[in-house]
Amino acid sequence: MDDCCSTKAGVRHSPFNYIPLLLIPFFITIYFYLERGVDFLVYAVLGLDRSSHLTESIRFFLYDTPKVLLLLTVIVFVVGIIRSYFSPEKTRKALEGKPLFVGNVMAACLGIVTPFCSCSAIPLFIGFVESGIPLGVTFSFLIAAPMINEVALVLLFGLFGWRTALLYLATGLSIAIISGWVIGKLKVERFVEQWVYEMKAGDIRMPEEQVAFGDRIQAGYTAVVDIVSAVWIYIVIGIAVGAAVHGYVPENFMASIMGKAAWWSVPLSVLIGVPLYSNAAGIIPILQALLEKGASLGTALAFMMSVIGLSLPEMIILRKVIKLPLIVIFLSVVATGIMIVGFLFNWIY
Amino acid sequence: MKIEILGTGCAKCHKLYELVLETIKTEGIAADVSNVQDIKKIMAYGVMTTPAIVVDGEVKVVGKIPTADEIKRLLGSK
């Protein structure tokens, strides 16, 4: 078919679709000049006292908020484009017939890039089980999908640096892979609600349509609007609290509660973190401030993972398809994995 | 024309339902729109991400809210 003149193509290949792409270099430029700009504003324009706590807090807030929001916009946009190449249906096809361990690794990795929201956890779960994907592999996907998300990675990168972001990615993946594998070995099939097995899932009959790159950019743009509009407020509040802690809470204040010496802080963080349901956006800026005041990295990571990765609402949704014992197994296996990561990092650093 | 909106009751599904109703009204399309919440029926279409649009038994859109233009195109092409 002539690809430029049909009415369909006319709608889709609008040059306006490419505008967001042009904004990226502009954003990156701002990002690199931001610190100097904020310093100039705080010290030269506003003439604030360099040594006061208030100045420290204001500078921290004025610098970190736009920095994180800029990073977030760019990354969410790029991830939105990448995600448009994936779908749960394709992921299911890719996972079909894969042996256990390989399947776990693939499922965890696909969990990061496949667009997924916990409200479609059930159709996804049934879809996976129906096509014969082992439960352990399905769980690897369900663990990785919420735990490793672009918002968490951006915040970790922006506030802690690339090492911590990478660390989070690697340990999150390991937990998803190993927990799924362990669950697979435990032979938990009998804890799946019977009706799930009785269901007949159809094969989707949707023509694989050619998607223009302009449409993918549009998908990235939509992702930015959706995600940034949902999380910006948490980020601003989180950074504001972080800024206050940064300027006012004394050094090493957290050391006794969340420090290395207190071994019990890791399991405690996980216990508190599981029922707490927050997105990465609100929790990470506060965590940064805590780390600065003497909390240890392992404890902080464990807390963050249990808040983001394990959530009560998701368990309640999953309860419709799996019986309580499996929910408990799922929770304990993942929580154990998170604690091991916490201990490991407290021990290394 | 028979239009089914598949969704387990999430916010996006309701939004899509409203959007389709509105499009039909403004475009003057004669169609029977229904909101399918039964997970078994949803699965029967092989759909794993909601919301989804099914037109005359054929899955058209999965896992997203299309723009008003896309919906018009979807329904108008019949």
Tab-separated table of C-alpha atoms in Angstrom:
chain	number	residue	atom	x	y	z
A	1	MET	CA	0.000	0.000	0.000
A	2	ASP	CA	1.119	3.495	-0.714
A	3	ASP	CA	2.396	4.584	2.650
A	4	CYS	CA	2.009	8.303	2.372
A	5	CYS	CA	-1.308	9.089	0.851
A	6	SER	CA	-4.036	7.037	2.446
A	7	THR	CA	-6.230	8.904	4.885
A	8	LYS	CA	-5.147	6.535	7.624
A	9	ALA	CA	-1.516	7.404	7.135
A	10	GLY	CA	-2.421	11.062	6.981
A	11	VAL	CA	-3.643	10.957	10.535
A	12	ARG	CA	-0.782	8.922	11.843
A	13	HIS	CA	2.252	10.546	10.282
A	14	SER	CA	1.604	13.988	11.613
A	15	PRO	CA	4.910	15.863	11.986
A	16	PHE	CA	3.693	17.068	15.363
A	17	ASN	CA	4.314	13.588	16.690
A	18	TYR	CA	8.031	14.265	16.523
A	19	ILE	CA	8.032	17.432	18.587
A	20	PRO	CA	8.695	15.687	21.937
A	21	LEU	CA	11.842	14.197	20.409
A	22	LEU	CA	13.217	17.671	19.723
A	23	LEU	CA	12.786	18.693	23.332
A	24	ILE	CA	15.257	16.111	24.644
A	25	PRO	CA	18.487	18.023	23.820
A	26	PHE	CA	16.905	21.108	25.339
A	27	PHE	CA	16.150	19.202	28.563
A	28	ILE	CA	19.648	17.768	28.732
A	29	THR	CA	21.159	21.246	28.392
A	30	ILE	CA	19.077	22.521	31.293
A	31	TYR	CA	20.080	19.471	33.311
A	32	PHE	CA	23.790	20.209	32.958
A	33	TYR	CA	23.530	23.902	33.775
A	34	LEU	CA	21.057	23.447	36.591
A	35	GLU	CA	23.472	23.353	39.531
A	36	ARG	CA	25.256	26.533	38.490
A	37	GLY	CA	21.930	28.231	37.847
A	38	VAL	CA	20.569	27.306	41.271
A	39	ASP	CA	23.773	28.376	43.014
A	40	PHE	CA	23.619	31.690	41.221
A	41	LEU	CA	19.999	32.161	42.220
A	42	VAL	CA	20.494	31.195	45.870
A	43	TYR	CA	23.779	32.967	46.614
A	44	ALA	CA	23.936	35.881	44.167
A	45	VAL	CA	20.324	36.804	43.432
A	46	LEU	CA	18.695	35.985	46.765
A	47	GLY	CA	21.906	36.700	48.669
A	48	LEU	CA	21.341	33.941	51.220
A	49	ASP	CA	23.872	33.127	53.908
A	50	ARG	CA	26.068	30.224	52.783
A	51	SER	CA	26.449	28.682	56.194
A	52	SER	CA	22.862	28.616	57.439
A	53	HIS	CA	20.735	25.474	57.632
A	54	LEU	CA	17.847	27.176	55.884
A	55	THR	CA	19.991	28.072	52.878
A	56	GLU	CA	21.237	24.492	52.709
A	57	SER	CA	17.648	23.210	52.694
A	58	ILE	CA	16.450	25.732	50.124
A	59	ARG	CA	19.361	25.085	47.818
A	60	PHE	CA	18.813	21.323	48.126
A	61	PHE	CA	15.124	21.664	47.272
A	62	LEU	CA	15.617	24.107	44.396
A	63	TYR	CA	18.292	21.952	42.833
A	64	ASP	CA	16.917	18.450	43.368
A	65	THR	CA	13.291	19.032	42.400
A	66	PRO	CA	13.857	20.260	38.826
A	67	LYS	CA	16.749	17.834	38.405
A	68	VAL	CA	14.658	14.793	39.278
A	69	LEU	CA	11.613	15.995	37.334
A	70	LEU	CA	13.735	16.605	34.230
A	71	LEU	CA	15.354	13.196	34.469
A	72	LEU	CA	11.988	11.602	35.089
A	73	THR	CA	10.399	13.236	32.045
A	74	VAL	CA	13.183	12.160	29.713
A	75	ILE	CA	13.448	8.598	31.040
A	76	VAL	CA	9.691	7.990	31.187
A	77	PHE	CA	9.472	9.229	27.612
A	78	VAL	CA	12.214	6.883	26.423
A	79	VAL	CA	10.810	3.954	28.413
A	80	GLY	CA	7.351	4.712	26.994
A	81	ILE	CA	8.758	4.319	23.485
A	82	ILE	CA	10.590	1.113	24.425
A	83	ARG	CA	7.454	-0.304	26.049
A	84	SER	CA	5.441	0.248	22.887
A	85	TYR	CA	7.448	-2.633	21.404
A	86	PHE	CA	6.295	-4.978	24.175
A	87	SER	CA	2.953	-6.297	25.380
A	88	PRO	CA	1.874	-8.972	27.868
A	89	GLU	CA	0.590	-11.002	24.925
A	90	LYS	CA	4.000	-11.003	23.262
A	91	THR	CA	5.722	-11.678	26.570
A	92	ARG	CA	3.507	-14.683	27.089
A	93	LYS	CA	4.429	-16.022	23.656
A	94	ALA	CA	8.111	-15.527	24.437
A	95	LEU	CA	7.872	-17.391	27.725
A	96	GLU	CA	5.891	-20.347	26.457
A	97	GLY	CA	7.761	-23.627	26.685
A	98	LYS	CA	10.882	-22.168	28.293
A	99	PRO	CA	12.655	-24.390	30.841
A	100	LEU	CA	12.475	-23.330	34.467
A	101	PHE	CA	15.607	-21.314	35.154
A	102	VAL	CA	15.886	-19.721	31.708
A	103	GLY	CA	12.195	-18.889	31.967
A	104	ASN	CA	12.735	-17.185	35.317
A	105	VAL	CA	15.542	-15.021	33.959
A	106	MET	CA	13.527	-14.060	30.888
A	107	ALA	CA	10.375	-13.397	32.888
A	108	ALA	CA	12.209	-11.108	35.311
A	109	CYS	CA	13.812	-9.135	32.479
A	110	LEU	CA	10.567	-8.906	30.519
A	111	GLY	CA	8.863	-7.799	33.732
A	112	ILE	CA	10.861	-4.588	33.545
A	113	VAL	CA	9.899	-3.599	30.005
A	114	THR	CA	6.426	-5.063	29.588
A	115	PRO	CA	3.713	-2.509	30.232
A	116	PHE	CA	1.832	-3.777	33.254
A	117	CYS	CA	-0.379	-2.379	35.953
A	118	SER	CA	-1.482	-4.284	39.022
A	119	CYS	CA	-5.121	-3.886	37.967
A	120	SER	CA	-4.526	-6.361	35.155
A	121	ALA	CA	-2.596	-8.807	37.346
A	122	ILE	CA	-5.416	-11.346	37.213
A	123	PRO	CA	-5.986	-11.604	33.470
A	124	LEU	CA	-2.220	-11.715	33.113
A	125	PHE	CA	-1.839	-14.456	35.701
A	126	ILE	CA	-4.571	-16.552	34.108
A	127	GLY	CA	-3.202	-15.921	30.653
A	128	PHE	CA	0.237	-17.133	31.720
A	129	VAL	CA	-1.068	-20.206	33.542
A	130	GLU	CA	-3.365	-21.094	30.645
A	131	SER	CA	-0.575	-21.184	28.125
A	132	GLY	CA	1.389	-23.567	30.313
A	133	ILE	CA	3.959	-21.137	31.672
A	134	PRO	CA	5.160	-22.585	35.012
A	135	LEU	CA	3.988	-20.812	38.162
A	136	GLY	CA	7.548	-20.044	39.223
A	137	VAL	CA	8.194	-18.226	35.952
A	138	THR	CA	4.922	-16.312	36.295
A	139	PHE	CA	5.964	-15.203	39.756
A	140	SER	CA	9.344	-14.000	38.522
A	141	PHE	CA	7.413	-11.713	36.213
A	142	LEU	CA	5.012	-10.572	38.924
A	143	ILE	CA	7.876	-9.765	41.291
A	144	ALA	CA	10.044	-7.891	38.808
A	145	ALA	CA	7.259	-5.858	37.212
A	146	PRO	CA	6.433	-3.603	40.163
A	147	MET	CA	9.798	-3.740	41.935
A	148	ILE	CA	11.999	-2.551	39.093
A	149	ASN	CA	10.378	0.422	37.472
A	150	GLU	CA	11.701	3.428	35.666
A	151	VAL	CA	10.561	5.898	38.324
A	152	ALA	CA	12.602	4.112	41.002
A	153	LEU	CA	15.627	3.883	38.738
A	154	VAL	CA	15.474	7.563	37.809
A	155	LEU	CA	15.224	8.649	41.426
A	156	LEU	CA	18.058	6.395	42.497
A	157	PHE	CA	20.194	7.640	39.644
A	158	GLY	CA	19.363	11.284	40.260
A	159	LEU	CA	19.724	11.254	44.036
A	160	PHE	CA	22.264	8.504	44.719
A	161	GLY	CA	24.220	8.109	41.496
A	162	TRP	CA	24.447	5.416	38.861
A	163	ARG	CA	26.098	2.848	41.123
A	164	THR	CA	23.124	2.601	43.442
A	165	ALA	CA	20.703	2.556	40.513
A	166	LEU	CA	22.613	-0.325	38.950
A	167	LEU	CA	22.811	-2.082	42.278
A	168	TYR	CA	19.074	-1.838	42.659
A	169	LEU	CA	18.511	-3.173	39.156
A	170	ALA	CA	20.853	-6.120	39.719
A	171	THR	CA	19.591	-7.107	43.164
A	172	GLY	CA	15.947	-6.585	42.169
A	173	LEU	CA	16.426	-8.873	39.179
A	174	SER	CA	18.192	-11.490	41.301
A	175	ILE	CA	15.379	-11.490	43.836
A	176	ALA	CA	12.766	-11.879	41.097
A	177	ILE	CA	14.666	-14.694	39.391
A	178	ILE	CA	15.591	-16.643	42.518
A	179	SER	CA	12.270	-16.179	44.348
A	180	GLY	CA	10.372	-17.319	41.251
A	181	TRP	CA	12.671	-20.291	40.890
A	182	VAL	CA	12.231	-21.260	44.559
A	183	ILE	CA	8.447	-20.936	44.303
A	184	GLY	CA	8.569	-23.096	41.182
A	185	LYS	CA	10.481	-25.786	43.086
A	186	LEU	CA	7.968	-25.795	45.941
A	187	LYS	CA	5.242	-27.393	43.781
A	188	VAL	CA	2.556	-24.909	44.656
A	189	GLU	CA	0.184	-25.666	41.775
A	190	ARG	CA	-2.458	-27.006	44.170
A	191	PHE	CA	-2.722	-23.567	45.766
A	192	VAL	CA	-4.049	-22.015	42.609
A	193	GLU	CA	-7.828	-21.602	42.607
A	194	GLN	CA	-9.435	-24.432	40.661
A	195	TRP	CA	-11.438	-22.183	38.356
A	196	VAL	CA	-8.251	-20.759	36.903
A	197	TYR	CA	-7.389	-24.152	35.410
A	198	GLU	CA	-10.903	-24.666	34.131
A	199	MET	CA	-10.889	-21.476	32.205
A	200	LYS	CA	-10.485	-21.540	28.487
A	201	ALA	CA	-8.496	-18.644	27.274
A	202	GLY	CA	-8.816	-17.808	23.644
A	203	ASP	CA	-5.961	-16.899	21.418
A	204	ILE	CA	-6.035	-13.264	20.621
A	205	ARG	CA	-7.073	-12.629	17.064
A	206	MET	CA	-5.711	-9.216	16.511
A	207	PRO	CA	-3.912	-8.335	13.323
A	208	GLU	CA	-0.318	-7.426	14.064
A	209	GLU	CA	-0.413	-3.943	12.708
A	210	GLN	CA	2.527	-1.966	11.535
A	211	VAL	CA	3.098	0.801	14.051
A	212	ALA	CA	4.737	3.949	12.747
A	213	PHE	CA	7.600	5.406	14.763
A	214	GLY	CA	5.608	8.604	15.118
A	215	ASP	CA	3.008	6.609	17.025
A	216	ARG	CA	5.638	5.216	19.349
A	217	ILE	CA	6.778	8.743	20.134
A	218	GLN	CA	3.166	9.496	20.854
A	219	ALA	CA	3.143	6.521	23.251
A	220	GLY	CA	6.185	7.938	25.013
A	221	TYR	CA	4.496	11.302	25.270
A	222	THR	CA	1.345	9.711	26.709
A	223	ALA	CA	3.469	7.849	29.266
A	224	VAL	CA	5.054	11.134	30.352
A	225	VAL	CA	1.675	12.800	30.770
A	226	ASP	CA	0.252	9.799	32.674
A	227	ILE	CA	3.173	9.080	34.961
A	228	VAL	CA	4.588	12.531	35.591
A	229	SER	CA	1.168	13.974	36.344
A	230	ALA	CA	0.587	11.146	38.828
A	231	VAL	CA	3.909	11.235	40.681
A	232	TRP	CA	5.231	14.813	40.557
A	233	ILE	CA	3.457	15.803	43.746
A	234	TYR	CA	5.003	12.893	45.676
A	235	ILE	CA	8.413	13.816	44.378
A	236	VAL	CA	8.056	17.454	45.401
A	237	ILE	CA	6.787	16.524	48.881
A	238	GLY	CA	9.432	13.820	49.241
A	239	ILE	CA	12.214	16.208	48.292
A	240	ALA	CA	10.808	18.906	50.581
A	241	VAL	CA	10.864	16.496	53.536
A	242	GLY	CA	14.297	15.344	52.432
A	243	ALA	CA	15.486	18.953	52.263
A	244	ALA	CA	14.279	19.653	55.784
A	245	VAL	CA	16.038	16.551	57.091
A	246	HIS	CA	19.114	17.497	55.097
A	247	GLY	CA	19.373	20.927	56.652
A	248	TYR	CA	18.155	20.328	60.189
A	249	VAL	CA	18.521	16.759	61.394
A	250	PRO	CA	21.923	16.285	63.016
A	251	GLU	CA	24.568	14.111	61.402
A	252	ASN	CA	24.435	10.449	62.433
A	253	PHE	CA	20.990	10.855	63.918
A	254	MET	CA	19.750	7.773	62.089
A	255	ALA	CA	22.826	5.687	62.773
A	256	SER	CA	21.456	4.115	65.939
A	257	ILE	CA	18.075	3.208	64.388
A	258	MET	CA	18.889	2.389	60.785
A	259	GLY	CA	22.637	2.023	61.003
A	260	LYS	CA	24.844	-0.953	60.391
A	261	ALA	CA	25.298	-1.854	64.015
A	262	ALA	CA	21.591	-2.467	64.468
A	263	TRP	CA	21.205	-5.821	62.662
A	264	TRP	CA	17.503	-5.981	63.472
A	265	SER	CA	16.879	-2.862	61.451
A	266	VAL	CA	16.820	-4.931	58.228
A	267	PRO	CA	13.954	-7.302	59.132
A	268	LEU	CA	12.179	-4.433	60.861
A	269	SER	CA	12.413	-2.246	57.739
A	270	VAL	CA	10.921	-5.063	55.680
A	271	LEU	CA	8.134	-5.649	58.196
A	272	ILE	CA	7.208	-1.990	58.121
A	273	GLY	CA	7.728	-1.736	54.378
A	274	VAL	CA	5.402	-4.507	53.186
A	275	PRO	CA	2.065	-3.071	54.365
A	276	LEU	CA	3.232	0.434	53.507
A	277	TYR	CA	2.179	1.171	50.014
A	278	SER	CA	3.800	4.083	48.384
A	279	ASN	CA	5.320	4.647	45.030
A	280	ALA	CA	9.020	5.039	44.543
A	281	ALA	CA	8.460	8.729	43.919
A	282	GLY	CA	7.575	9.590	47.492
A	283	ILE	CA	9.848	7.242	49.356
A	284	ILE	CA	13.233	7.631	47.679
A	285	PRO	CA	13.886	11.352	48.322
A	286	ILE	CA	13.221	10.796	52.027
A	287	LEU	CA	15.468	7.777	52.005
A	288	GLN	CA	18.287	9.841	50.588
A	289	ALA	CA	18.090	12.188	53.528
A	290	LEU	CA	18.048	9.265	55.969
A	291	LEU	CA	21.113	7.724	54.347
A	292	GLU	CA	22.926	11.003	54.704
A	293	LYS	CA	22.213	11.019	58.408
A	294	GLY	CA	23.742	7.645	59.054
A	295	ALA	CA	21.205	5.024	57.942
A	296	SER	CA	23.008	2.215	56.156
A	297	LEU	CA	22.556	1.414	52.486
A	298	GLY	CA	21.447	-2.190	52.978
A	299	THR	CA	18.717	-1.235	55.415
A	300	ALA	CA	17.556	1.573	53.152
A	301	LEU	CA	17.503	-0.681	50.073
A	302	ALA	CA	15.561	-3.364	51.946
A	303	PHE	CA	13.015	-0.833	53.094
A	304	MET	CA	12.599	0.586	49.624
A	305	MET	CA	12.247	-2.810	47.953
A	306	SER	CA	9.608	-3.977	50.392
A	307	VAL	CA	7.623	-0.776	49.995
A	308	ILE	CA	7.727	-0.756	46.193
A	309	GLY	CA	7.914	-4.460	45.390
A	310	LEU	CA	5.480	-5.990	47.839
A	311	SER	CA	2.171	-4.329	48.338
A	312	LEU	CA	-0.985	-5.266	50.164
A	313	PRO	CA	-3.352	-4.181	47.357
A	314	GLU	CA	-1.561	-6.478	44.924
A	315	MET	CA	-1.833	-9.394	47.364
A	316	ILE	CA	-5.561	-8.778	47.719
A	317	ILE	CA	-5.954	-8.807	43.951
A	318	LEU	CA	-3.913	-11.988	43.625
A	319	ARG	CA	-5.937	-13.665	46.360
A	320	LYS	CA	-8.735	-14.058	43.783
A	321	VAL	CA	-6.634	-16.485	41.782
A	322	ILE	CA	-4.345	-18.090	44.357
A	323	LYS	CA	-5.097	-19.492	47.788
A	324	LEU	CA	-3.828	-18.003	51.011
A	325	PRO	CA	-0.942	-20.446	51.587
A	326	LEU	CA	0.588	-19.431	48.268
A	327	ILE	CA	0.202	-15.745	49.105
A	328	VAL	CA	2.069	-16.425	52.348
A	329	ILE	CA	4.757	-18.423	50.537
A	330	PHE	CA	5.092	-15.687	47.932
A	331	LEU	CA	5.400	-12.978	50.575
A	332	SER	CA	7.881	-14.874	52.724
A	333	VAL	CA	10.122	-15.961	49.860
A	334	VAL	CA	10.369	-12.433	48.465
A	335	ALA	CA	10.730	-10.846	51.913
A	336	THR	CA	13.548	-13.271	52.697
A	337	GLY	CA	15.248	-12.342	49.439
A	338	ILE	CA	14.970	-8.655	50.283
A	339	MET	CA	16.419	-9.223	53.744
A	340	ILE	CA	19.363	-11.142	52.333
A	341	VAL	CA	20.051	-8.196	50.017
A	342	GLY	CA	19.815	-5.841	52.993
A	343	PHE	CA	22.230	-7.847	55.125
A	344	LEU	CA	24.581	-8.328	52.210
A	345	PHE	CA	24.929	-4.618	51.575
A	346	ASN	CA	25.258	-3.711	55.211
A	347	TRP	CA	28.047	-6.245	55.363
A	348	ILE	CA	29.841	-5.131	52.178
A	349	TYR	CA	29.753	-1.395	52.814
B	1	MET	CA	-22.507	-3.005	15.320
B	2	LYS	CA	-21.726	-4.589	18.642
B	3	ILE	CA	-19.061	-2.953	20.757
B	4	GLU	CA	-17.742	-4.512	23.938
B	5	ILE	CA	-15.477	-2.723	26.370
B	6	LEU	CA	-13.477	-5.244	28.368
B	7	GLY	CA	-12.325	-4.238	31.808
B	8	THR	CA	-12.244	-5.549	35.351
B	9	GLY	CA	-13.469	-2.282	36.762
B	10	CYS	CA	-10.346	-0.159	36.760
B	11	ALA	CA	-10.492	3.604	36.347
B	12	LYS	CA	-9.130	3.454	32.812
B	13	CYS	CA	-11.824	0.996	31.777
B	14	HIS	CA	-14.583	3.330	32.875
B	15	LYS	CA	-12.930	6.200	31.085
B	16	LEU	CA	-12.765	4.214	27.864
B	17	TYR	CA	-16.422	3.220	28.176
B	18	GLU	CA	-17.446	6.862	28.540
B	19	LEU	CA	-15.234	7.865	25.654
B	20	VAL	CA	-16.742	5.265	23.325
B	21	LEU	CA	-20.275	6.242	24.291
B	22	GLU	CA	-19.460	9.856	23.592
B	23	THR	CA	-17.865	9.103	20.227
B	24	ILE	CA	-20.883	7.104	19.110
B	25	LYS	CA	-23.164	9.932	20.075
B	26	THR	CA	-21.229	12.689	18.326
B	27	GLU	CA	-20.585	10.580	15.214
B	28	GLY	CA	-24.119	9.275	15.055
B	29	ILE	CA	-23.038	5.640	14.880
B	30	ALA	CA	-25.655	3.004	15.599
B	31	ALA	CA	-24.046	0.572	17.962
B	32	ASP	CA	-24.780	-1.559	20.963
B	33	VAL	CA	-22.156	-0.827	23.605
B	34	SER	CA	-21.669	-3.067	26.593
B	35	ASN	CA	-19.225	-3.128	29.463
B	36	VAL	CA	-17.815	-6.640	29.959
B	37	GLN	CA	-16.457	-7.183	33.453
B	38	ASP	CA	-16.613	-10.958	33.613
B	39	ILE	CA	-13.038	-12.203	33.730
B	40	LYS	CA	-14.007	-15.428	31.952
B	41	LYS	CA	-15.423	-13.570	28.978
B	42	ILE	CA	-12.404	-11.287	28.901
B	43	MET	CA	-10.054	-14.252	28.905
B	44	ALA	CA	-12.068	-15.941	26.170
B	45	TYR	CA	-10.920	-13.160	23.857
B	46	GLY	CA	-7.333	-13.854	24.861
B	47	VAL	CA	-7.001	-10.364	26.296
B	48	MET	CA	-4.524	-9.982	29.168
B	49	THR	CA	-4.428	-6.244	29.575
B	50	THR	CA	-7.451	-4.115	30.105
B	51	PRO	CA	-9.087	-1.967	28.959
B	52	ALA	CA	-9.768	-3.461	25.549
B	53	ILE	CA	-12.229	-2.790	22.746
B	54	VAL	CA	-13.954	-5.595	20.883
B	55	VAL	CA	-15.980	-4.729	17.800
B	56	ASP	CA	-18.286	-7.462	16.479
B	57	GLY	CA	-16.258	-10.133	18.235
B	58	GLU	CA	-12.930	-8.854	16.981
B	59	VAL	CA	-10.339	-7.469	19.405
B	60	LYS	CA	-9.327	-4.024	18.199
B	61	VAL	CA	-7.464	-2.321	21.002
B	62	VAL	CA	-5.716	-3.831	24.023
B	63	GLY	CA	-4.331	-2.299	27.164
B	64	LYS	CA	-4.710	1.366	26.446
B	65	ILE	CA	-7.125	4.178	25.983
B	66	PRO	CA	-6.973	5.178	22.348
B	67	THR	CA	-7.442	8.775	21.314
B	68	ALA	CA	-10.861	9.967	20.186
B	69	ASP	CA	-9.575	10.000	16.599
B	70	GLU	CA	-8.466	6.407	16.812
B	71	ILE	CA	-11.845	5.370	18.148
B	72	LYS	CA	-13.584	7.177	15.311
B	73	ARG	CA	-11.375	5.405	12.814
B	74	LEU	CA	-12.019	2.064	14.485
B	75	LEU	CA	-15.751	2.420	14.459
B	76	GLY	CA	-16.043	4.314	11.208
B	77	SER	CA	-14.135	1.830	9.085
B	78	LYS	CA	-16.932	-0.730	9.390
